[in-house]
XYZ file of C-alpha atoms in Angstrom:
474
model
C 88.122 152.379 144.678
C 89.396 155.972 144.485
C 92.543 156.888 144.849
C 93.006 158.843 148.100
C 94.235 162.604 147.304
C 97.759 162.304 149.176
C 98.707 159.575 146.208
C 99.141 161.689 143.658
C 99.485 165.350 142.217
C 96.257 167.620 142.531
C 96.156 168.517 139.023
C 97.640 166.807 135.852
C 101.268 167.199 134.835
C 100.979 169.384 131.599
C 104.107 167.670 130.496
C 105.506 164.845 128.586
C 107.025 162.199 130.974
C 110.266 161.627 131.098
C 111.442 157.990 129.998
C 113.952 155.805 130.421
C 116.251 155.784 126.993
C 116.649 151.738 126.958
C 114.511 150.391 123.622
C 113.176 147.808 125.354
C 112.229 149.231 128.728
C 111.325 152.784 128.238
C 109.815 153.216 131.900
C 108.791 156.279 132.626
C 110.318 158.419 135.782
C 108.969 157.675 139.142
C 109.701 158.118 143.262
C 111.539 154.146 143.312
C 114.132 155.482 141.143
C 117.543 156.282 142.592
C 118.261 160.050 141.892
C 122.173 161.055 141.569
C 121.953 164.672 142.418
C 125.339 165.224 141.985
C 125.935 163.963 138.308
C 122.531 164.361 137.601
C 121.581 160.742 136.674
C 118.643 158.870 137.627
C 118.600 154.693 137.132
C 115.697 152.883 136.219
C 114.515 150.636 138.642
C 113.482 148.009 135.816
C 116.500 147.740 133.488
C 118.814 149.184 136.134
C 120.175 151.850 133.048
C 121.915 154.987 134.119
C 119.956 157.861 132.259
C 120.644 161.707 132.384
C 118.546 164.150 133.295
C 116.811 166.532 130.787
C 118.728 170.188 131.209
C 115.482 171.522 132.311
C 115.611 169.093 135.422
C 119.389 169.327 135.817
C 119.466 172.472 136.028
C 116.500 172.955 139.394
C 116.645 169.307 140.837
C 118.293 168.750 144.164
C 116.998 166.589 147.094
C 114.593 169.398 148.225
C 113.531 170.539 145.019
C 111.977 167.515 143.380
C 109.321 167.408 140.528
C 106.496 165.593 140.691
C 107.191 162.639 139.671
C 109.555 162.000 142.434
C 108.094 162.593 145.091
C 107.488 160.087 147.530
C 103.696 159.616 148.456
C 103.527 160.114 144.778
C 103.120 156.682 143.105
C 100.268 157.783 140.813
C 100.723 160.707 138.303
C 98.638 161.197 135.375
C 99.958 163.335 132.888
C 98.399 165.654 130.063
C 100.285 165.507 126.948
C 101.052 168.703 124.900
C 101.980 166.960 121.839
C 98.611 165.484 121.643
C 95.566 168.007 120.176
C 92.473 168.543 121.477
C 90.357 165.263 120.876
C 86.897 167.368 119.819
C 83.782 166.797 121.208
C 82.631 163.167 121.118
C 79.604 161.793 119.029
C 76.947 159.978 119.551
C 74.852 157.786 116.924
C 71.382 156.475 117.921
C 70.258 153.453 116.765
C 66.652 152.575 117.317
C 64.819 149.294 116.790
C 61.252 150.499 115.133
C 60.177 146.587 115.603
C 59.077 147.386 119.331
C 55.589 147.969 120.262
C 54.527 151.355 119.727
C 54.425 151.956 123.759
C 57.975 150.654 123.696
C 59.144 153.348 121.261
C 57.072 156.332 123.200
C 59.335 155.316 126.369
C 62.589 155.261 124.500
C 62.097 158.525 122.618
C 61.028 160.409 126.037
C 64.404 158.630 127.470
C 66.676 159.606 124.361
C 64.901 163.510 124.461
C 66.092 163.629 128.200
C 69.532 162.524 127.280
C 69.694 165.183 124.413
C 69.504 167.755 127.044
C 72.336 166.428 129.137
C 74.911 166.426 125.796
C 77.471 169.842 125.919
C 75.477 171.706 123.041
C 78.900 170.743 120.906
C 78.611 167.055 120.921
C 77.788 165.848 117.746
C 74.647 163.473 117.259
C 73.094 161.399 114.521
C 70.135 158.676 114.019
C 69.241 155.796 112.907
C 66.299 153.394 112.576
C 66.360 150.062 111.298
C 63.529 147.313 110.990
C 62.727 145.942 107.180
C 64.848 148.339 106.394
C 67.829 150.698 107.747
C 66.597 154.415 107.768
C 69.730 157.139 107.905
C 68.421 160.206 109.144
C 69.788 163.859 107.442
C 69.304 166.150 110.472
C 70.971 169.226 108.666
C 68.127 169.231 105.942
C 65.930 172.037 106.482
C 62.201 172.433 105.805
C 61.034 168.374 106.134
C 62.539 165.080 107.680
C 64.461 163.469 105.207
C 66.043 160.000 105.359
C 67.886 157.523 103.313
C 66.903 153.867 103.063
C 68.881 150.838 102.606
C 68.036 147.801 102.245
C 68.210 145.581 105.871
C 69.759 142.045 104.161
C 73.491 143.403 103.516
C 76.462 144.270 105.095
C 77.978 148.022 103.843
C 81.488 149.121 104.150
C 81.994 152.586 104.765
C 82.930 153.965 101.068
C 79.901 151.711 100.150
C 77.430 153.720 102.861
C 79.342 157.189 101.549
C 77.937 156.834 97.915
C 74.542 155.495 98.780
C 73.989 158.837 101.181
C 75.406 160.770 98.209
C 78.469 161.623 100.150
C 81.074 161.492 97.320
C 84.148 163.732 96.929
C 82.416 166.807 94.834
C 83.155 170.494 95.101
C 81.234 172.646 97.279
C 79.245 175.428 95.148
C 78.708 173.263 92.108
C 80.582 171.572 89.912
C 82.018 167.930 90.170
C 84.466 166.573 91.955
C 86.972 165.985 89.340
C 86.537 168.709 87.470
C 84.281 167.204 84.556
C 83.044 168.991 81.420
C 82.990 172.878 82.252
C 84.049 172.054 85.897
C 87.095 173.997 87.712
C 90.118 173.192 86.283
C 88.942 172.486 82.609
C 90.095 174.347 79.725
C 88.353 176.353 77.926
C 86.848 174.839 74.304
C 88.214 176.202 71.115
C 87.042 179.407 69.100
C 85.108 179.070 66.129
C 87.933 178.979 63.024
C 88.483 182.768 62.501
C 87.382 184.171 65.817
C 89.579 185.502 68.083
C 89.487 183.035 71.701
C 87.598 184.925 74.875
C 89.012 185.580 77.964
C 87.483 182.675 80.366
C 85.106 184.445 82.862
C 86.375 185.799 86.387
C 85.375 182.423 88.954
C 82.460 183.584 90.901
C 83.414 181.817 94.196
C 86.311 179.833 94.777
C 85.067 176.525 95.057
C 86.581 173.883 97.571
C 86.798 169.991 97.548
C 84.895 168.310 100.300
C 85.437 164.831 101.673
C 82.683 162.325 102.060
C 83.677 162.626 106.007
C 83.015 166.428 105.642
C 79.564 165.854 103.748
C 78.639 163.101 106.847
C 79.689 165.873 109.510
C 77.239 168.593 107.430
C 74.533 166.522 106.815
C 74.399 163.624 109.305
C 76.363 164.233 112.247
C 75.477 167.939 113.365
C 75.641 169.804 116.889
C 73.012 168.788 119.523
C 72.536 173.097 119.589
C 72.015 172.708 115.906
C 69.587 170.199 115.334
C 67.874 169.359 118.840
C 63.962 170.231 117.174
C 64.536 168.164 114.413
C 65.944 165.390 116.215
C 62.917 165.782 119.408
C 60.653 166.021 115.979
C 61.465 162.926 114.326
C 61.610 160.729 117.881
C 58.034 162.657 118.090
C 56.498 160.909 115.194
C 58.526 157.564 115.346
C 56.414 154.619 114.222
C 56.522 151.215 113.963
C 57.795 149.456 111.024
C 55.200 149.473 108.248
C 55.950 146.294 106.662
C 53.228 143.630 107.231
C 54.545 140.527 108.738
C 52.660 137.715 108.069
C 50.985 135.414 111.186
C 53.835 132.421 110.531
C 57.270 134.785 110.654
C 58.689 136.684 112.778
C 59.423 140.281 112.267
C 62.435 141.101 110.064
C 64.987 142.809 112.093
C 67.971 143.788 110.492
C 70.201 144.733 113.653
C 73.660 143.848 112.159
C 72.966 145.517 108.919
C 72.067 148.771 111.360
C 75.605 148.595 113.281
C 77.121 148.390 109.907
C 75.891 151.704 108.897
C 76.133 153.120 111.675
C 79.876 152.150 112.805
C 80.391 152.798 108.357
C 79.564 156.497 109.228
C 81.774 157.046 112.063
C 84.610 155.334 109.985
C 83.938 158.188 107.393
C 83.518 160.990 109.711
C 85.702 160.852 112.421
C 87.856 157.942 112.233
C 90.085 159.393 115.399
C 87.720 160.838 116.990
C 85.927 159.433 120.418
C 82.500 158.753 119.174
C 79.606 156.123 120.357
C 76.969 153.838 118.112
C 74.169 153.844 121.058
C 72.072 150.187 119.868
C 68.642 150.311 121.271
C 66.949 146.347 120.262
C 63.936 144.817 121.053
C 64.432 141.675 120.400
C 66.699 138.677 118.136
C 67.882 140.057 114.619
C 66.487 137.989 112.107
C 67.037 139.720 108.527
C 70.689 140.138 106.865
C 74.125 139.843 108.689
C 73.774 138.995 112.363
C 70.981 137.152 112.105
C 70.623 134.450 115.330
C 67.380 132.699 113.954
C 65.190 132.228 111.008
C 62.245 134.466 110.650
C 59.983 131.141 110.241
C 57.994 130.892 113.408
C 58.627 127.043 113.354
C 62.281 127.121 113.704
C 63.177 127.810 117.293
C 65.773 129.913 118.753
C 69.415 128.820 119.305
C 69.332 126.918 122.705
C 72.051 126.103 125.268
C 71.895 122.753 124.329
C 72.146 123.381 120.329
C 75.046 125.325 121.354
C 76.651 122.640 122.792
C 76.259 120.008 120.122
C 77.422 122.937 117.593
C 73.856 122.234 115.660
C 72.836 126.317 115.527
C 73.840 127.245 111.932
C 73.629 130.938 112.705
C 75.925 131.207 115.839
C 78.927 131.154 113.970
C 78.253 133.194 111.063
C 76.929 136.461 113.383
C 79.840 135.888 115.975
C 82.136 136.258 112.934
C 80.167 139.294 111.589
C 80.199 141.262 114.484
C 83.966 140.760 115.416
C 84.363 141.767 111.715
C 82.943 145.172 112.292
C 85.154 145.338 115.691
C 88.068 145.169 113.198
C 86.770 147.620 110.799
C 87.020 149.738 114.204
C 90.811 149.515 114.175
C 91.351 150.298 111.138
C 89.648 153.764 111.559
C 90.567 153.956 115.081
C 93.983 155.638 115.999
C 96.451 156.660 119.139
C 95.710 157.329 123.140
C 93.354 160.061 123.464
C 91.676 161.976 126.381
C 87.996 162.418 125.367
C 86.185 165.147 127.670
C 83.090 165.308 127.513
C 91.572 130.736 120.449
C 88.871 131.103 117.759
C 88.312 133.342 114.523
C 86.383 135.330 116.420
C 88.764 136.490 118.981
C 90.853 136.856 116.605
C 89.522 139.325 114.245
C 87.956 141.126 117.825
C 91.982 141.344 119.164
C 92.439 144.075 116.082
C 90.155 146.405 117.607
C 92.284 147.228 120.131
C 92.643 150.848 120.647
C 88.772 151.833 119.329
C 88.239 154.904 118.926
C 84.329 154.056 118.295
C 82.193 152.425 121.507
C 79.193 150.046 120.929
C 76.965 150.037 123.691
C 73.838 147.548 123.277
C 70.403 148.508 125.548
C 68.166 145.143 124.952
C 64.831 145.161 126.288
C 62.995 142.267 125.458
C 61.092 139.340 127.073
C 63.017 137.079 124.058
C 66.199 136.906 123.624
C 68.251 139.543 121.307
C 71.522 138.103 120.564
C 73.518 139.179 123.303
C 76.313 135.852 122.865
C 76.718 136.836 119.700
C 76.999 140.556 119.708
C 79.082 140.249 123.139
C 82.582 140.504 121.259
C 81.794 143.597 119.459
C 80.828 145.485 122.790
C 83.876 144.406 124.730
C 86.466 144.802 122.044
C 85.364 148.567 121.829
C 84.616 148.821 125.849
C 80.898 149.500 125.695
C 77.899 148.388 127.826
C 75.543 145.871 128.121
C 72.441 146.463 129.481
C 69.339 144.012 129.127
C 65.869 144.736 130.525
C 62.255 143.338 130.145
C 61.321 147.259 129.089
C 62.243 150.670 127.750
C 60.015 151.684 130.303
C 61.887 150.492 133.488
C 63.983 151.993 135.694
C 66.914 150.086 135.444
C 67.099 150.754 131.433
C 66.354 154.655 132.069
C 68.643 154.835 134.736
C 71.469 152.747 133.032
C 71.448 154.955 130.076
C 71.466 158.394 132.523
C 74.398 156.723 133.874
C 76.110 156.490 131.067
C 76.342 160.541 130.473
C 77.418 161.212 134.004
C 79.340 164.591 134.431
C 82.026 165.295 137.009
C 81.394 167.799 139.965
C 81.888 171.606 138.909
C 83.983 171.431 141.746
C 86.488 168.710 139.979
C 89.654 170.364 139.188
C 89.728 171.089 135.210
C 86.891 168.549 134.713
C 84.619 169.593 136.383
C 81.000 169.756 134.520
C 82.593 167.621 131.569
C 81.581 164.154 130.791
C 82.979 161.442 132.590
C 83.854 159.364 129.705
C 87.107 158.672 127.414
C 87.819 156.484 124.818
C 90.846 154.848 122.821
C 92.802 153.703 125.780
C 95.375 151.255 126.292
C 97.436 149.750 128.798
C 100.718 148.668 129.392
C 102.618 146.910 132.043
C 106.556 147.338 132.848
C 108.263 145.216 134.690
C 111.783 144.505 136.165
C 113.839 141.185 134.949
C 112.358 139.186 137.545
C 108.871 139.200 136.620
C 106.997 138.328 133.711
C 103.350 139.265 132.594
C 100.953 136.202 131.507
C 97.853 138.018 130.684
C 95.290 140.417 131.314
C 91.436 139.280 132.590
C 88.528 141.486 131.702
C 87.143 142.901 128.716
C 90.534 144.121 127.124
C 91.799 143.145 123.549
C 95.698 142.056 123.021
C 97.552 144.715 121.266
C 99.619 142.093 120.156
C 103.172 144.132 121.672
C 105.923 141.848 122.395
C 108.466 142.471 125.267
C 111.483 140.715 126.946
C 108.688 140.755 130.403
C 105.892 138.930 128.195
C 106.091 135.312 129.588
C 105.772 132.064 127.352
C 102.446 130.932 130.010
C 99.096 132.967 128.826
C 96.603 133.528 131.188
C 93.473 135.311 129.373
C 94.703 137.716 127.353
C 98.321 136.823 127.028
C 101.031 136.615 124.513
C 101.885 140.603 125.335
C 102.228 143.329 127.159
C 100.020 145.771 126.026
C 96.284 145.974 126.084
C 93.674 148.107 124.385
C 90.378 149.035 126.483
C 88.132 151.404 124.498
C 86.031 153.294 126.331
C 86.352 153.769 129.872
C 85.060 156.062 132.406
C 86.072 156.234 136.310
C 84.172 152.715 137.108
């Protein structure tokens, strides 16, 4: 439900709020607060400490002057933070499933074309493709379509994916990284005996050390306004994966091995940066990490009831993959920012908490895909589900429109920007008398004790503090 306009300020506070000084509270300044105009004191209304006024407020504050943040009908302020920079624009990494029937993939490269054109021309993008094999598309090389395969039965880790796309640390405009043989930084060899030495040569250029995140950003993650024809190209000619499956297996579909490289890029790129892996899947991975079922046509897929006697092999193993990578994501992920535009499972999923990186998942397929196990990864990062029969309905085309929804022009500073925002968390303050079990939803434990977390979990309990991912108005 939206907030009504009279409960809150009409524009964000472009200032840091001001908190109570207790270590254990620190509640931020609010209208139930009791305001000493006088001596210039204000109490929290949690821990009940006297705190003093910054002299900025001292000075101006009196009972008809009030800031924001005080005022009554006020109970909802939402503030902009100076000390934090500009997030960037967001990116977005497609991941398409070349398994699908060739009708399948026409529909989702006319969908993904469409959504190109609703992306601010500085979002960055990337692709993808995965079947056998994992394809990693270079959309800043000129003159052909050129991609990078890896092979679809292996997890990568990002420094792993960094050297295979020849994304080392080397020095742009020649020369290698570490200044080998005749590189910058090497002396000069010694004269002949009884020649006089030679002055070394004036540099050319001065040549500068780029990261492997920098080569990824110049290479693989470019501008929609930069690479849109290439990009509309190469979803142009998509085809189905060429290797022949024979009439007793099923096709090998290396899904998890696809999110690894894809998540493995972002990690290298822009590790604090909002970003999404988009997963487009046609049906059950069965090649490499993630794999729910054998690619032997005689073994059946995992069934409610081989769930519940604990007799699918597979289950496990992919549940424990994909909360892996939803680790991986924490490590790489980082603070609050504002983007415009019981098992082992849970536990490695809880460490995701403040993602910077969403995984969304768009299944269309009469079979199953793996949703169950796949599940953990989408919720620890705050992504979306969506499963279909077809790229070709409505409710998949419309689900992923939805997704890049813009605010009004008319919105007040947003207006025309995207309506999405990611590595955000949550946390509750309370006063002595209450104490916070748990949280219920698709949220991940931060894991932050507090004199108000109580000893009885309900959900996600055990703190105070919550991490959601990605979230948009919904």
């Amino acid at each position: 439900k939206k907030l009504p306009p009279t409960f809150a300020p009409p524009s964000a506070l472009q200032y840091d709020p001001i908190r109570c000084s207790t270590a254990t509270c620190h509640a931020v300044l609010n209208p139930y607060c009791q305001v000493d105009f006088r001596t210039k004191l204000w109490v929290c209304p949690f821990c009940l400490t006297r705190n003093h006024f910054p002299p900025h407020y001292a000075e101006n504050i009196s009972e008809t002057n009030l800031p924001a943040e005080l005022i009554p009908q006020f109970a909802t302020c939402e503030y902009e933070l100076p000390s934090v920079p500009p997030a960037g624009p967001p990116a977005f990494v497609f991941c398409i499933d070349t398994c699908a029937h060739v009708e399948e993939l026409a529909e989702l490269a006319d969908s993904i074309q469409q959504i190109l054109n609703l992306l601010p021309e500085d979002s960055l993008v990337g692709l993808v493709t995965f079947g056998t094999n994992v394809q990693v598309h270079e959309l800043g090389f000129e003159g052909l379509p050129k991609a990078y395969v890896l092979r679809g039965n292996k997890e990568y880790a990002p420094q792993r994916v960094g050297q295979l796309l020849g994304c080392g640390g080397v020095a742009a405009g020649g020369g290698a990284a570490n200044g080998g043989r005749g590189g910058p930084g090497a002396p000069p060899p010694p004269p002949p005996p009884g020649q006089a030495p030679q002055q070394p040569p004036m540099p050319q250029q001065q040549q500068t050390h780029e990261t492997p995140g920098q080569q990824v950003l110049r290479r693989f993650l470019l501008p929609v306004s930069e690479c849109s024809m290439t990009l509309e190209s190469i979803l142009d000619d998509l085809r189905k994966d060429p290797w022949p499956v024979p009439s007793d297996k099923r096709v090998a579909r290396c899904t998890g091995c696809a999110l690894s490289v894809a998540t493995s890029l972002l990690d290298l790129a822009l590790p604090r940066r909002g970003a999404r892996v988009m997963m487009f899947v046609g049906g059950p991975c069965t090649s490499g990490p993630g794999a729910i079922v054998s690619r032997l046509k005689t073994e059946d897929i995992r069934s409610h009831a081989d769930l519940n006697r604990n007799a699918e092999p597979l289950h496990k193993p992919a549940c424990e993959f994909y909360a892996g990578l939803s680790k991986r994501h924490n490590a790489s992920g980082g603070s609050n920012a504002k983007g415009k535009g019981g098992s082992s499972t849970q536990a490695a999923a809880n460490a995701s908490a403040c993602s910077m990186h969403v995984v969304d998942v768009f299944a269309c397929s009469l079979d199953q895909v793996g949703i169950l196990e796949m599940g953990e990864l989408v919720e620890a990062t705050g992504g979306h589900m969506v499963l279909g029969d077809s790229f070709g309905q409505s409710v998949f085309k419309e689900s992923l429109r939805r997704v890049f929804r813009t605010f009004e022009p008319d919105v007040p500073e947003d207006g025309g920007k995207m309506q999405m925002a990611f590595g955000a968390t949550m946390e509750v303050l309370t006063s002595r008398e209450f104490k916070v079990s748990g949280a219920i939803g698709p949220v991940t434990s931060l894991n932050k004790k507090g004199p108000n977390v109580s000893d009885l979990e309900v959900g996600r309990g055990g703190t105070n503090a919550w991490g959601l991912g990605g979230i948009d108005p919904n």
